[in-house]
mmCIF file of C-alpha atoms in Angstrom:
data_model
loop_
_atom_site.group_PDB
_atom_site.id
_atom_site.type_symbol
_atom_site.label_atom_id
_atom_site.label_comp_id
_atom_site.label_asym_id
_atom_site.label_seq_id
_atom_site.Cartn_x
_atom_site.Cartn_y
_atom_site.Cartn_z
ATOM 1 C CA MET A 1 -0.067 0.017 0.025
ATOM 2 C CA SER A 2 1.240 3.406 -0.792
ATOM 3 C CA GLN A 3 2.094 6.073 1.584
ATOM 4 C CA GLN A 4 -0.624 8.332 0.027
ATOM 5 C CA ARG A 5 -3.228 5.581 0.912
ATOM 6 C CA TYR A 6 -2.729 5.878 4.700
ATOM 7 C CA GLU A 7 -2.096 9.595 4.712
ATOM 8 C CA MET A 8 -5.759 10.052 3.560
ATOM 9 C CA ILE A 9 -6.929 8.287 6.762
ATOM 10 C CA PRO A 10 -7.011 11.279 9.015
ATOM 11 C CA GLN A 11 -9.575 12.836 6.552
ATOM 12 C CA LYS A 12 -11.466 9.658 6.608
ATOM 13 C CA LEU A 13 -11.526 9.788 10.469
ATOM 14 C CA LEU A 14 -12.968 13.281 10.288
ATOM 15 C CA GLU A 15 -15.733 12.047 8.043
ATOM 16 C CA ILE A 16 -16.475 9.220 10.485
ATOM 17 C CA GLU A 17 -16.481 11.596 13.388
ATOM 18 C CA ARG A 18 -18.894 13.927 11.531
ATOM 19 C CA LYS A 19 -21.231 10.888 10.990
ATOM 20 C CA ILE A 20 -21.417 10.222 14.876
ATOM 21 C CA LYS A 21 -21.410 13.807 16.069
ATOM 22 C CA ASN A 22 -25.161 13.764 16.831
ATOM 23 C CA TRP A 23 -24.904 10.598 18.887
ATOM 24 C CA GLU A 24 -26.086 12.205 22.121
ATOM 25 C CA ARG A 25 -29.342 13.437 20.669
ATOM 26 C CA ASP A 26 -29.873 10.152 18.845
ATOM 27 C CA VAL A 27 -29.288 7.951 21.886
ATOM 28 C CA SER A 28 -31.351 10.033 24.316
ATOM 29 C CA LEU A 29 -34.982 9.059 24.962
ATOM 30 C CA ASP A 30 -35.703 12.233 27.013
ATOM 31 C CA GLY A 31 -38.712 13.984 25.470
ATOM 32 C CA LYS A 32 -39.152 11.372 22.662
ATOM 33 C CA ASN A 33 -42.471 9.719 21.792
ATOM 34 C CA LEU A 34 -42.290 6.043 22.867
ATOM 35 C CA GLN A 35 -43.627 4.676 19.545
ATOM 36 C CA SER A 36 -41.343 6.791 17.298
ATOM 37 C CA ALA A 37 -38.372 5.877 19.501
ATOM 38 C CA VAL A 38 -39.234 2.120 19.100
ATOM 39 C CA VAL A 39 -39.644 2.518 15.379
ATOM 40 C CA GLU A 40 -36.266 4.517 14.805
ATOM 41 C CA GLN A 41 -34.207 2.134 17.039
ATOM 42 C CA PRO A 42 -33.400 -0.520 14.497
ATOM 43 C CA SER A 43 -32.220 2.128 11.965
ATOM 44 C CA LEU A 44 -30.197 4.049 14.431
ATOM 45 C CA LEU A 45 -28.439 0.906 15.654
ATOM 46 C CA ALA A 46 -27.793 -0.194 12.047
ATOM 47 C CA TYR A 47 -26.421 3.323 11.216
ATOM 48 C CA TYR A 48 -23.992 3.312 14.043
ATOM 49 C CA ASP A 49 -22.934 -0.181 13.635
ATOM 50 C CA GLN A 50 -22.202 0.449 9.903
ATOM 51 C CA VAL A 51 -20.047 3.532 11.045
ATOM 52 C CA ALA A 52 -18.215 1.117 13.497
ATOM 53 C CA VAL A 53 -17.570 -1.407 10.639
ATOM 54 C CA GLU A 54 -16.168 1.505 8.443
ATOM 55 C CA ALA A 55 -13.862 2.442 11.372
ATOM 56 C CA GLY A 56 -12.887 -1.170 11.853
ATOM 57 C CA TYR A 57 -11.883 -1.334 8.279
ATOM 58 C CA TYR A 58 -9.306 1.485 8.886
ATOM 59 C CA VAL A 59 -8.007 -0.286 12.048
ATOM 60 C CA ASP A 60 -7.354 -3.318 10.022
ATOM 61 C CA LEU A 61 -5.697 -1.160 7.326
ATOM 62 C CA MET A 62 -3.393 0.545 9.794
ATOM 63 C CA LYS A 63 -2.369 -2.739 11.391
ATOM 64 C CA MET A 64 -1.468 -4.126 7.979
ATOM 65 C CA MET A 65 0.614 -0.829 7.313
ATOM 66 C CA LEU A 66 2.367 -1.245 10.706
ATOM 67 C CA LYS A 67 3.277 -4.740 9.851
ATOM 68 C CA LYS A 68 4.538 -3.688 6.412
ATOM 69 C CA VAL A 69 6.601 -0.755 7.813
ATOM 70 C CA ARG A 70 8.019 -2.969 10.618
ATOM 71 C CA ALA A 71 9.012 -5.633 8.016
ATOM 72 C CA GLU A 72 10.583 -3.000 5.604
ATOM 73 C CA ARG A 73 12.507 -1.351 8.562
ATOM 74 C CA THR A 74 13.706 -4.579 9.984
ATOM 75 C CA LYS A 75 14.966 -5.805 6.526
ATOM 76 C CA PHE A 76 16.727 -2.456 6.076
ATOM 77 C CA ILE A 77 18.453 -2.534 9.380
ATOM 78 C CA ARG A 78 19.481 -6.230 8.884
ATOM 79 C CA ASP A 79 20.682 -5.612 5.347
ATOM 80 C CA ASN A 80 22.642 -2.384 6.001
ATOM 81 C CA PHE A 81 23.809 -2.362 9.585
ATOM 82 C CA ALA A 82 25.615 -4.771 11.880
ATOM 83 C CA ARG A 83 24.002 -8.249 11.351
ATOM 84 C CA ASP A 84 24.689 -9.110 14.869
ATOM 85 C CA TYR A 85 21.963 -6.833 16.308
ATOM 86 C CA THR A 86 19.891 -8.583 18.715
ATOM 87 C CA ASP A 87 16.117 -8.898 18.007
ATOM 88 C CA SER A 88 15.434 -6.423 20.737
ATOM 89 C CA ALA A 89 17.994 -3.893 19.367
ATOM 90 C CA VAL A 90 16.357 -4.278 15.820
ATOM 91 C CA GLN A 91 12.878 -3.847 17.476
ATOM 92 C CA LYS A 92 13.998 -0.750 19.253
ATOM 93 C CA ALA A 93 15.439 0.654 16.083
ATOM 94 C CA VAL A 94 12.309 -0.035 14.149
ATOM 95 C CA GLU A 95 10.114 1.680 16.886
ATOM 96 C CA GLY A 96 12.366 4.587 16.870
ATOM 97 C CA ASP A 97 12.034 5.052 12.989
ATOM 98 C CA LYS A 98 10.125 8.160 12.006
ATOM 99 C CA GLU A 99 8.009 6.404 9.423
ATOM 100 C CA TYR A 100 7.023 3.740 11.829
ATOM 101 C CA GLN A 101 5.962 6.254 14.471
ATOM 102 C CA LYS A 102 4.065 8.201 11.940
ATOM 103 C CA VAL A 103 2.049 5.040 10.996
ATOM 104 C CA TYR A 104 1.765 4.131 14.622
ATOM 105 C CA ALA A 105 0.360 7.494 15.531
ATOM 106 C CA ILE A 106 -2.323 7.279 12.819
ATOM 107 C CA TYR A 107 -3.069 3.729 14.032
ATOM 108 C CA ILE A 108 -3.766 5.062 17.578
ATOM 109 C CA GLU A 109 -6.112 7.747 16.248
ATOM 110 C CA VAL A 110 -7.906 5.107 14.172
ATOM 111 C CA LYS A 111 -8.245 2.892 17.048
ATOM 112 C CA GLU A 112 -9.641 5.605 19.286
ATOM 113 C CA VAL A 113 -12.310 6.458 16.787
ATOM 114 C CA TYR A 114 -13.156 2.754 16.250
ATOM 115 C CA ASP A 115 -13.411 2.269 20.086
ATOM 116 C CA LYS A 116 -15.714 5.238 20.244
ATOM 117 C CA CYS A 117 -17.888 3.856 17.471
ATOM 118 C CA LYS A 118 -18.127 0.388 19.202
ATOM 119 C CA SER A 119 -18.997 2.046 22.387
ATOM 120 C CA LEU A 120 -21.864 3.929 20.674
ATOM 121 C CA VAL A 121 -23.176 0.642 19.114
ATOM 122 C CA GLU A 122 -23.221 -0.738 22.719
ATOM 123 C CA ALA A 123 -25.085 2.372 23.922
ATOM 124 C CA PHE A 124 -27.781 1.900 21.185
ATOM 125 C CA LYS A 125 -28.126 -1.792 22.408
ATOM 126 C CA GLN A 126 -28.673 -0.554 25.923
ATOM 127 C CA ARG A 127 -31.147 2.036 24.487
ATOM 128 C CA SER A 128 -32.965 -0.988 22.865
ATOM 129 C CA TYR A 129 -33.209 -2.785 26.213
ATOM 130 C CA SER A 130 -34.615 0.421 27.789
ATOM 131 C CA LEU A 131 -37.090 0.878 25.139
ATOM 132 C CA ASN A 132 -38.221 -2.885 25.607
ATOM 133 C CA ASN A 133 -38.602 -2.240 29.323
ATOM 134 C CA LEU A 134 -40.601 0.964 28.805
ATOM 135 C CA VAL A 135 -42.984 -0.850 26.485
ATOM 136 C CA LYS A 136 -43.402 -3.641 28.968
ATOM 137 C CA ILE A 137 -44.189 -1.178 31.724
ATOM 138 C CA HIS A 138 -46.727 0.637 29.476
ATOM 139 C CA GLU A 139 -48.342 -2.667 28.603
ATOM 140 C CA ASN A 140 -48.613 -3.608 32.327
ATOM 141 C CA GLU A 141 -50.205 -0.153 33.014
ATOM 142 C CA LEU A 142 -52.830 -0.908 30.473
ATOM 143 C CA GLU A 143 -53.539 -4.429 31.874
ATOM 144 C CA ASN A 144 -53.957 -3.061 35.464
ATOM 145 C CA ILE A 145 -56.700 -0.610 34.678
ATOM 146 C CA THR A 146 -60.070 -1.396 36.289
ATOM 147 C CA ILE A 147 -63.131 -0.435 34.369
ATOM 148 C CA ARG A 148 -65.710 1.204 36.481
ATOM 149 C CA ILE A 149 -69.093 2.182 35.077
#
């Protein structure tokens, strides 16, 4: 993968963060009609889950890039410097490499956004449980009404 491909990732992260910026409004049940909240729940959960899948793609992409940069730098060190470097010395040299650090920094950003998205998916699952409980409470209230004429 080219350097250009992973350098576009911060822009993609901004797009993902724009997609999830209204999460607090979406997850809140305060002031919402119970029926409309129940109806919108599946689509909101699907939407945020899809955004999490997209973020997960970039996590996998950056993991692949880290492995690639690590392999390239390890080979470069082994080919051009003292071949008697220990594995830990090569590891430290790779981790000190500017290109590796740049890719790793992007990976950390991507992972943070992905973790946020997964957390939002979990929040919408909890919202679903809350809605289910509210519907059950509402049904019980209707069953407990005594008709007096």
